């Protein structure tokens, strides 16, 4: 077991020794902002609405105080509702690790697993239940859970449950849970339907809102490349060939695009799989597993499908398209540079999308560096192509005109630059112009920039 460090930031919560040991075993030294603010409020027994970006440690923010408050009276004391099976497994795994010294029993309830098996597990008297809405509701409607009276109920990733259409199920689930309880709602964003839900199920809640994001995480290098619309696919393969990333996620806007790009990459011999909301749960699990186990090196994903997923060793994130808003940009690039590792976030941007890039850069006050796409031709091939090229009659007409105005060496260099620019899609001048516009001062009418704070991981 790890040595208990007297400087560990978690000591301030005066947790039980066994809970602290679990935290130290996991190697957590400093509470993340959402943990720092939420843990004391939960321990005091308040209902809570906590809003913080993905990847900021919300799971431990509720799991730690829950474990500390368990009474071990052989009933389900805590219920955590989360949108997907992957998240349910991830959460119960984290609770298992944190609760190792308490010997906490956790049951994971999700669709797809046999009901008989789940009833068997229920009879083992777990204290914590982690569940997806559909299967939980099925158990409740069929009265399969005896004496269901959890004292703490968590709604995890609430905005995603809304996106996945679970709101009605959630409301129905709460009709089965006695009011004598502490309710905690966690979400990355707070759309109105979630606020309304909070009003219905929470009782005089406290609020925690963490606005700083892990964008300022200095472990993530943020690069962008200016390309033409027609170049997206080739830009991706040229970059992958040049960088040879260990493990990368490419984000697309649409499900169709994710499939198309992953097929394109697979056809070129890259180990790519896609992940999006139209896939069956089983297919999604297979894709995530392949990626986690390094059988696939590239995961082509949409935002929604990848929400909340915690894959620790992603070296590169690519934005195939500009994300639609700053939240999405922050979430996407936060898939890399996790747990103290270095990461690179690469954004492809066309001149048309450039305004979106500037808006995102200004709103999250981050630094983005322009890079040039690697060549898509080989110098030797290029030289032999030029040497073998037939001279056209048009060129014979133009040559005397140009050579009367300019020295021959200069003329050749100009022509080569022109050729190069047309091959690379976008001219250097255009790129320079766009780059300058990115650093232009923001107009006074816009809201003041937030000061960057250092990230916690
Ligand atoms: P969220 O639910 O906010 O998206 P997670 O709970 O999945 O975030 O946490 C993201 C990652 O950060 C996980 O790998 C988790 O183990 C790690 N983590 C959480 N809290 C801490 C901490 N205090 N110190 C270091 N790593 C942490
Ligand atoms: Mg989470």
Coordinates of C-alpha atoms and ligand atoms in Angstrom, one line a residue:
X1 CA 0.0 0.0 0.0
X2 CA 1.1 3.6 -0.7
X3 CA 2.5 5.6 2.1
X4 CA 0.1 8.1 3.5
X5 CA 1.4 11.6 2.5
X6 CA 0.7 14.2 5.2
X7 CA 0.6 16.8 2.5
X8 CA -2.2 15.1 0.6
X9 CA -5.0 17.6 -0.1
X10 CA -7.7 15.0 0.7
X11 CA -6.8 15.1 4.4
X12 CA -8.7 18.4 4.7
X13 CA -12.1 16.6 4.4
X14 CA -11.5 14.5 7.6
X15 CA -12.5 11.3 5.9
X16 CA -12.5 7.9 7.4
X17 CA -9.1 6.3 7.4
X18 CA -10.2 3.5 5.1
X19 CA -11.6 6.0 2.5
X20 CA -8.3 8.0 2.6
X21 CA -6.4 4.8 2.0
X22 CA -8.5 4.1 -1.1
X23 CA -7.8 7.6 -2.4
X24 CA -4.1 7.2 -1.9
X25 CA -4.1 3.8 -3.5
X26 CA -5.6 5.5 -6.6
X27 CA -2.7 8.0 -6.5
X28 CA -4.9 11.1 -6.1
X29 CA -2.9 13.8 -4.3
X30 CA -5.0 17.0 -4.8
X31 CA -8.7 17.3 -5.0
X32 CA -9.8 18.7 -8.3
X33 CA -11.9 21.9 -8.1
X34 CA -15.3 20.1 -8.4
X35 CA -14.1 17.6 -5.7
X36 CA -12.8 20.4 -3.4
X37 CA -16.2 22.2 -3.6
X38 CA -18.6 19.3 -3.7
X39 CA -17.2 16.9 -1.1
X40 CA -17.8 19.1 2.0
X41 CA -21.3 20.0 0.9
X42 CA -22.2 16.3 0.3
X43 CA -20.7 15.3 3.6
X44 CA -22.8 17.9 5.4
X45 CA -25.9 16.2 3.9
X46 CA -27.0 18.8 1.3
X47 CA -28.6 18.2 -2.0
X48 CA -26.3 19.4 -4.7
X49 CA -26.2 20.6 -8.3
X50 CA -22.7 20.3 -9.6
X51 CA -21.6 21.5 -13.0
X52 CA -18.1 20.9 -14.3
X53 CA -16.6 19.9 -17.6
X54 CA -16.0 16.3 -18.6
X55 CA -12.7 14.9 -17.3
X56 CA -12.7 17.0 -14.1
X57 CA -13.2 14.2 -11.7
X58 CA -16.9 14.2 -11.0
X59 CA -17.0 10.5 -10.3
X60 CA -14.8 10.8 -7.3
X61 CA -16.5 14.0 -6.3
X62 CA -19.6 12.0 -5.4
X63 CA -18.0 8.5 -4.8
X64 CA -15.7 9.7 -2.0
X65 CA -18.3 11.3 0.2
X66 CA -20.8 8.5 -0.5
X67 CA -18.2 5.8 0.6
X68 CA -17.5 7.9 3.7
X69 CA -21.2 8.0 4.6
X70 CA -22.1 4.3 4.0
X71 CA -23.4 2.6 7.1
X72 CA -23.0 -1.0 5.8
X73 CA -26.5 -1.9 7.0
X74 CA -27.0 -4.5 4.2
X75 CA -29.4 -2.4 2.1
X76 CA -28.8 -0.4 -1.0
X77 CA -27.7 2.8 0.5
X78 CA -26.6 4.7 -2.6
X79 CA -27.9 4.7 -6.1
X80 CA -26.0 6.2 -9.0
X81 CA -27.8 6.6 -12.3
X82 CA -25.7 7.1 -15.4
X83 CA -26.6 7.1 -19.1
X84 CA -24.5 4.3 -20.6
X85 CA -23.3 0.9 -19.7
X86 CA -19.7 1.9 -20.3
X87 CA -20.0 4.7 -17.8
X88 CA -21.8 2.4 -15.3
X89 CA -18.9 0.0 -15.5
X90 CA -16.3 2.8 -15.2
X91 CA -18.0 4.2 -12.2
X92 CA -18.5 0.9 -10.4
X93 CA -14.8 0.2 -11.1
X94 CA -13.8 3.5 -9.5
X95 CA -16.0 2.9 -6.5
X96 CA -14.6 -0.6 -6.2
X97 CA -11.1 0.8 -6.1
X98 CA -11.9 3.7 -3.7
X99 CA -13.9 1.4 -1.5
X100 CA -11.3 -1.4 -1.4
X101 CA -10.5 -1.1 2.3
X102 CA -14.2 -0.6 3.3
X103 CA -15.0 -3.8 1.3
X104 CA -17.9 -2.0 -0.2
X105 CA -20.1 -4.2 -2.4
X106 CA -21.3 -2.6 -5.6
X107 CA -23.8 -3.9 -8.1
X108 CA -23.8 -2.7 -11.7
X109 CA -27.2 -2.8 -13.3
X110 CA -27.5 -2.3 -17.1
X111 CA -29.4 -3.6 -20.1
X112 CA -28.0 -6.6 -21.9
X113 CA -27.0 -8.5 -18.8
X114 CA -29.2 -11.4 -17.8
X115 CA -32.0 -10.4 -15.3
X116 CA -31.5 -13.7 -13.5
X117 CA -27.8 -12.9 -12.9
X118 CA -28.7 -9.4 -11.7
X119 CA -31.3 -10.8 -9.2
X120 CA -28.5 -13.1 -7.9
X121 CA -26.2 -10.2 -7.4
X122 CA -28.9 -8.3 -5.7
X123 CA -29.3 -11.0 -3.1
X124 CA -25.7 -10.5 -2.1
X125 CA -26.8 -7.3 -0.4
X126 CA -24.7 -4.6 -2.2
X127 CA -24.6 -1.1 -0.6
X128 CA -24.1 0.7 -3.8
X129 CA -26.0 0.4 -7.1
X130 CA -24.8 1.9 -10.3
X131 CA -27.5 1.7 -13.0
X132 CA -28.5 2.8 -16.4
X133 CA -32.1 4.2 -16.5
X134 CA -33.8 1.6 -18.7
X135 CA -32.9 -1.6 -16.8
X136 CA -33.3 0.0 -13.4
X137 CA -36.8 1.1 -14.3
X138 CA -37.5 -2.5 -15.5
X139 CA -36.5 -3.9 -12.1
X140 CA -38.5 -1.3 -10.2
X141 CA -41.7 -1.8 -12.3
X142 CA -41.4 -5.5 -11.7
X143 CA -40.8 -5.1 -8.1
X144 CA -37.5 -7.0 -8.2
X145 CA -35.7 -4.9 -5.7
X146 CA -37.0 -5.4 -2.2
X147 CA -37.0 -2.5 0.3
X148 CA -35.7 0.0 -2.2
X149 CA -34.8 3.0 -0.1
X150 CA -31.5 4.5 -1.1
X151 CA -30.5 7.4 1.1
X152 CA -28.2 9.0 -1.5
X153 CA -29.1 9.2 -5.2
X154 CA -26.8 10.6 -7.8
X155 CA -27.8 11.6 -11.4
X156 CA -24.5 11.4 -13.3
X157 CA -23.9 13.0 -16.7
X158 CA -27.4 14.4 -16.5
X159 CA -27.2 16.4 -19.8
X160 CA -26.2 13.3 -21.6
X161 CA -29.2 11.5 -20.2
X162 CA -31.3 14.3 -21.6
X163 CA -29.6 13.9 -25.0
X164 CA -30.3 10.2 -25.0
X165 CA -34.0 10.7 -24.2
X166 CA -34.0 9.3 -20.7
X167 CA -35.7 12.2 -18.9
X168 CA -39.1 10.5 -18.6
X169 CA -37.6 7.3 -17.3
X170 CA -35.7 9.3 -14.7
X171 CA -38.8 11.0 -13.5
X172 CA -40.5 7.6 -13.3
X173 CA -37.6 6.1 -11.4
X174 CA -37.9 8.9 -8.8
X175 CA -41.5 7.9 -8.1
X176 CA -40.1 4.7 -6.7
X177 CA -37.6 6.4 -4.4
X178 CA -38.8 7.6 -1.0
X179 CA -38.3 11.4 -0.5
X180 CA -36.3 10.8 2.6
X181 CA -33.0 11.0 0.7
X182 CA -30.0 13.1 -0.4
X183 CA -30.0 13.8 -4.1
X184 CA -27.0 14.9 -6.1
X185 CA -27.1 16.0 -9.8
X186 CA -23.9 16.2 -11.8
X187 CA -23.7 17.5 -15.3
X188 CA -21.2 19.1 -17.7
X189 CA -23.8 21.6 -19.0
X190 CA -27.1 22.8 -17.5
X191 CA -29.7 23.0 -20.2
X192 CA -33.2 24.2 -19.1
X193 CA -34.8 20.7 -19.0
X194 CA -32.1 19.6 -16.5
X195 CA -32.7 22.7 -14.4
X196 CA -36.5 21.9 -14.4
X197 CA -35.7 18.3 -13.4
X198 CA -33.5 19.6 -10.6
X199 CA -36.4 21.7 -9.3
X200 CA -38.6 18.6 -9.2
X201 CA -36.3 16.1 -7.5
X202 CA -33.9 18.1 -5.4
X203 CA -34.6 19.6 -2.1
X204 CA -33.1 23.0 -1.3
X205 CA -29.9 22.2 -3.2
X206 CA -26.5 23.9 -2.9
X207 CA -24.8 24.7 -6.2
X208 CA -21.2 24.1 -7.4
X209 CA -20.2 25.4 -10.7
X210 CA -16.6 25.1 -12.0
X211 CA -16.0 27.3 -14.9
X212 CA -12.3 26.8 -15.3
X213 CA -11.6 24.0 -17.7
X214 CA -8.7 21.8 -18.3
X215 CA -8.0 23.7 -21.5
X216 CA -5.3 25.5 -19.7
X217 CA -3.8 22.1 -19.1
X218 CA -0.3 22.9 -20.3
X219 CA 0.1 19.2 -21.1
X220 CA -2.0 19.7 -24.2
X221 CA -0.3 21.3 -27.2
X222 CA -2.9 22.8 -29.4
X223 CA -2.1 23.1 -33.1
X224 CA -4.1 24.1 -36.2
X225 CA -3.7 23.6 -39.9
X226 CA -5.4 25.6 -42.6
X227 CA -6.7 23.5 -45.4
X228 CA -9.2 23.5 -48.2
X229 CA -12.5 21.8 -47.9
X230 CA -11.5 19.1 -50.4
X231 CA -8.3 18.3 -48.4
X232 CA -9.7 17.0 -45.2
X233 CA -9.1 13.3 -45.8
X234 CA -5.7 13.7 -47.3
X235 CA -4.7 16.2 -44.5
X236 CA -5.5 13.5 -42.0
X237 CA -3.5 10.8 -43.7
X238 CA -0.6 13.1 -44.3
X239 CA -0.5 14.2 -40.7
X240 CA -0.8 10.6 -39.4
X241 CA 2.0 9.5 -41.7
X242 CA 4.2 12.4 -40.6
X243 CA 3.4 12.2 -36.8
X244 CA 2.7 8.5 -36.5
X245 CA 0.6 9.0 -33.4
X246 CA 0.4 6.2 -30.9
X247 CA -3.3 6.4 -30.2
X248 CA -5.6 9.1 -31.5
X249 CA -9.2 10.1 -31.6
X250 CA -10.5 11.9 -34.7
X251 CA -13.7 13.9 -34.0
X252 CA -16.3 14.4 -36.7
X253 CA -19.5 16.3 -36.6
X254 CA -21.8 13.7 -38.0
X255 CA -22.3 10.0 -37.5
X256 CA -22.1 9.4 -41.3
X257 CA -18.8 11.2 -41.5
X258 CA -17.4 9.1 -38.7
X259 CA -18.2 5.9 -40.6
X260 CA -17.0 7.3 -43.9
X261 CA -13.7 8.4 -42.5
X262 CA -13.0 5.3 -40.6
X263 CA -13.7 3.2 -43.7
X264 CA -11.5 5.4 -45.7
X265 CA -8.7 5.1 -43.2
X266 CA -9.1 1.3 -42.9
X267 CA -9.0 1.0 -46.7
X268 CA -5.6 2.8 -46.6
X269 CA -4.3 0.3 -44.1
X270 CA -4.7 2.3 -40.9
X271 CA -6.2 0.5 -37.8
X272 CA -9.3 2.7 -37.4
X273 CA -12.7 2.1 -35.9
X274 CA -15.7 4.4 -35.5
X275 CA -17.9 5.2 -32.5
X276 CA -21.2 7.0 -32.8
X277 CA -24.7 7.1 -31.5
X278 CA -26.3 5.0 -34.3
X279 CA -24.3 2.0 -33.3
X280 CA -25.7 -0.7 -31.1
X281 CA -24.5 -0.7 -27.5
X282 CA -22.7 -4.0 -28.3
X283 CA -20.9 -2.5 -31.3
X284 CA -19.9 0.5 -29.3
X285 CA -18.4 -1.7 -26.6
X286 CA -16.5 -3.7 -29.2
X287 CA -15.1 -0.4 -30.7
X288 CA -14.1 1.0 -27.3
X289 CA -12.5 -2.3 -26.2
X290 CA -10.5 -2.5 -29.4
X291 CA -9.3 1.1 -28.9
X292 CA -8.5 0.6 -25.2
X293 CA -6.6 -2.6 -25.9
X294 CA -4.6 -1.0 -28.8
X295 CA -6.1 -3.2 -31.4
X296 CA -7.3 0.0 -33.1
X297 CA -5.0 3.0 -33.1
X298 CA -7.5 5.5 -34.4
X299 CA -11.0 6.0 -33.0
X300 CA -13.2 8.1 -35.3
X301 CA -15.9 9.5 -33.0
X302 CA -18.8 12.0 -32.7
X303 CA -19.0 14.2 -29.6
X304 CA -22.0 12.6 -28.0
X305 CA -20.7 9.0 -28.4
X306 CA -17.5 9.8 -26.7
X307 CA -18.9 11.8 -23.8
X308 CA -17.6 10.9 -20.4
X309 CA -15.3 8.2 -21.7
X310 CA -12.1 8.0 -19.9
X311 CA -9.3 6.5 -22.0
X312 CA -6.1 7.5 -20.4
X313 CA -3.4 7.2 -23.0
X314 CA -4.7 9.0 -26.0
X315 CA -1.7 10.8 -27.5
X316 CA -3.5 12.9 -30.2
X317 CA -6.9 14.4 -30.8
X318 CA -7.9 15.5 -34.3
X319 CA -10.7 17.9 -35.0
X320 CA -11.7 16.8 -38.6
X321 CA -14.1 19.7 -38.5
X322 CA -14.2 22.7 -36.3
X323 CA -16.3 21.8 -33.3
X324 CA -19.5 23.8 -33.0
X325 CA -18.9 25.5 -29.7
X326 CA -16.2 26.1 -27.1
X327 CA -17.6 23.4 -24.8
X328 CA -17.3 20.8 -27.5
X329 CA -13.7 22.0 -28.3
X330 CA -12.7 21.7 -24.6
X331 CA -14.3 18.4 -24.2
X332 CA -12.7 17.0 -27.3
X333 CA -9.2 18.1 -26.6
X334 CA -9.5 17.0 -23.0
X335 CA -9.5 13.4 -24.2
X336 CA -5.8 13.7 -24.4
X337 CA -3.2 15.0 -21.9
X338 CA -5.0 13.0 -19.2
X339 CA -3.5 11.9 -15.9
X340 CA -0.3 14.0 -16.3
X341 CA 0.5 12.7 -19.7
X342 CA 1.4 14.9 -22.7
X343 CA -1.1 15.3 -25.5
X344 CA -1.5 17.1 -28.8
X345 CA -4.7 18.5 -30.2
X346 CA -4.9 19.2 -33.9
X347 CA -7.6 21.2 -35.5
X348 CA -8.2 21.3 -39.3
X349 CA -9.7 24.6 -40.3
X350 CA -10.8 25.9 -43.7
X351 CA -10.9 29.7 -44.5
X352 CA -14.7 29.5 -44.1
X353 CA -14.5 28.0 -40.6
X354 CA -11.8 30.4 -39.5
X355 CA -14.2 32.7 -37.7
X356 CA -15.4 29.8 -35.6
X357 CA -11.8 29.1 -34.6
X358 CA -11.2 32.7 -33.6
X359 CA -14.4 32.7 -31.6
X360 CA -13.4 29.6 -29.7
X361 CA -9.9 30.8 -29.2
X362 CA -11.1 34.1 -27.7
X363 CA -13.8 32.5 -25.6
X364 CA -11.7 30.0 -23.9
X365 CA -8.6 32.2 -24.0
X366 CA -6.3 29.5 -25.1
X367 CA -3.2 29.5 -27.3
X368 CA -3.3 27.8 -30.7
X369 CA -0.3 27.5 -32.9
X370 CA -0.4 27.4 -36.7
X371 CA 1.5 24.6 -38.4
X372 CA 2.0 23.8 -42.1
X373 CA 0.8 20.5 -43.5
X374 CA 3.6 18.1 -44.4
X375 CA 4.2 17.8 -48.2
X376 CA 2.0 15.4 -50.1
X377 CA 4.6 14.7 -52.6
X378 CA 8.1 13.2 -52.6
X379 CA 10.9 15.5 -53.8
X380 CA 12.5 13.0 -56.1
X381 CA 9.2 12.2 -57.8
X382 CA 8.5 15.9 -58.1
X383 CA 11.9 16.6 -59.7
X384 CA 11.5 13.8 -62.2
X385 CA 7.9 14.8 -63.0
X386 CA 9.1 18.3 -63.8
X387 CA 12.1 17.1 -65.9
X388 CA 9.9 14.7 -67.9
X389 CA 7.1 17.2 -68.5
X390 CA 6.3 18.2 -72.1
X391 CA 6.5 21.9 -72.9
X392 CA 3.2 23.3 -74.1
X393 CA 2.7 26.0 -76.7
X394 CA 1.0 28.3 -74.2
X395 CA 4.1 28.3 -72.1
X396 CA 6.2 29.2 -75.2
X397 CA 4.0 32.2 -75.7
X398 CA 4.2 33.3 -72.1
X399 CA 7.9 32.8 -71.5
X400 CA 9.2 35.8 -73.5
X401 CA 6.7 38.1 -71.8
X402 CA 7.7 36.9 -68.3
X403 CA 11.4 36.7 -69.0
X404 CA 11.5 40.3 -70.3
X405 CA 10.2 41.4 -66.9
X406 CA 12.1 39.3 -64.5
X407 CA 15.4 37.4 -64.0
X408 CA 15.1 33.7 -65.0
X409 CA 16.1 32.3 -61.6
X410 CA 13.5 34.4 -59.9
X411 CA 10.9 33.4 -62.5
X412 CA 11.5 29.7 -61.9
X413 CA 11.2 30.2 -58.1
X414 CA 8.0 32.1 -58.5
X415 CA 6.5 29.5 -60.8
X416 CA 7.5 26.7 -58.4
X417 CA 5.9 28.6 -55.5
X418 CA 2.8 29.0 -57.5
X419 CA 2.8 25.4 -58.3
X420 CA 3.5 24.4 -54.7
X421 CA 0.7 26.6 -53.4
X422 CA -1.8 25.1 -55.9
X423 CA -0.7 21.7 -54.9
X424 CA -1.1 22.4 -51.2
X425 CA -4.5 23.8 -51.7
X426 CA -4.1 27.1 -50.0
X427 CA -1.7 29.9 -50.7
X428 CA 0.9 31.0 -48.1
X429 CA -0.5 34.6 -48.4
X430 CA -4.0 33.5 -47.5
X431 CA -2.7 31.5 -44.6
X432 CA -0.7 34.5 -43.3
X433 CA -3.7 36.7 -43.6
X434 CA -5.9 34.3 -41.6
X435 CA -3.2 33.8 -39.0
X436 CA -2.9 37.5 -38.5
X437 CA -6.6 37.8 -38.1
X438 CA -6.5 35.2 -35.3
X439 CA -4.3 37.4 -33.1
X440 CA -6.2 40.6 -33.8
X441 CA -7.4 42.3 -30.6
X442 CA -10.9 41.4 -29.6
X443 CA -13.4 44.3 -30.0
X444 CA -14.3 46.0 -26.7
X445 CA -17.9 45.0 -27.1
X446 CA -17.1 41.5 -26.4
X447 CA -17.0 40.1 -22.9
X448 CA -13.8 40.3 -21.0
X449 CA -11.5 37.4 -21.3
X450 CA -11.2 35.1 -18.4
X451 CA -7.8 34.8 -16.9
X452 CA -6.3 31.4 -17.4
X453 CA -5.7 29.3 -14.4
X454 CA -3.5 26.2 -14.3
X455 CA -5.3 23.0 -14.7
X456 CA -5.4 20.5 -11.9
X457 CA -4.1 17.5 -13.7
Ligands
LIG1 P1 -15.8 13.4 -15.2 O1 -16.8 12.5 -14.6 O2 -15.8 14.8 -14.6 O3 -15.8 13.5 -16.7 P2 -13.9 11.4 -14.3 O4 -14.5 11.3 -13.0 O5 -14.2 10.4 -15.3 O6 -14.3 12.9 -14.9 O7 -12.3 11.7 -14.0 C1 -11.4 11.8 -15.1 C2 -10.1 11.2 -14.7 O8 -9.4 11.9 -13.7 C3 -10.2 9.8 -14.2 O9 -9.1 9.0 -14.8 C4 -9.9 9.9 -12.7 O10 -9.4 8.7 -12.2 C5 -9.0 11.1 -12.7 N1 -9.1 11.8 -11.4 C6 -10.2 12.1 -10.7 N2 -9.9 12.8 -9.6 C7 -8.5 13.0 -9.6 C8 -7.6 13.6 -8.7 N3 -8.0 14.2 -7.6 N4 -6.3 13.5 -8.9 C9 -5.9 12.8 -10.0 N5 -6.7 12.2 -10.9 C10 -8.0 12.3 -10.7
LIG2 MG1 -18.3 11.4 -15.4

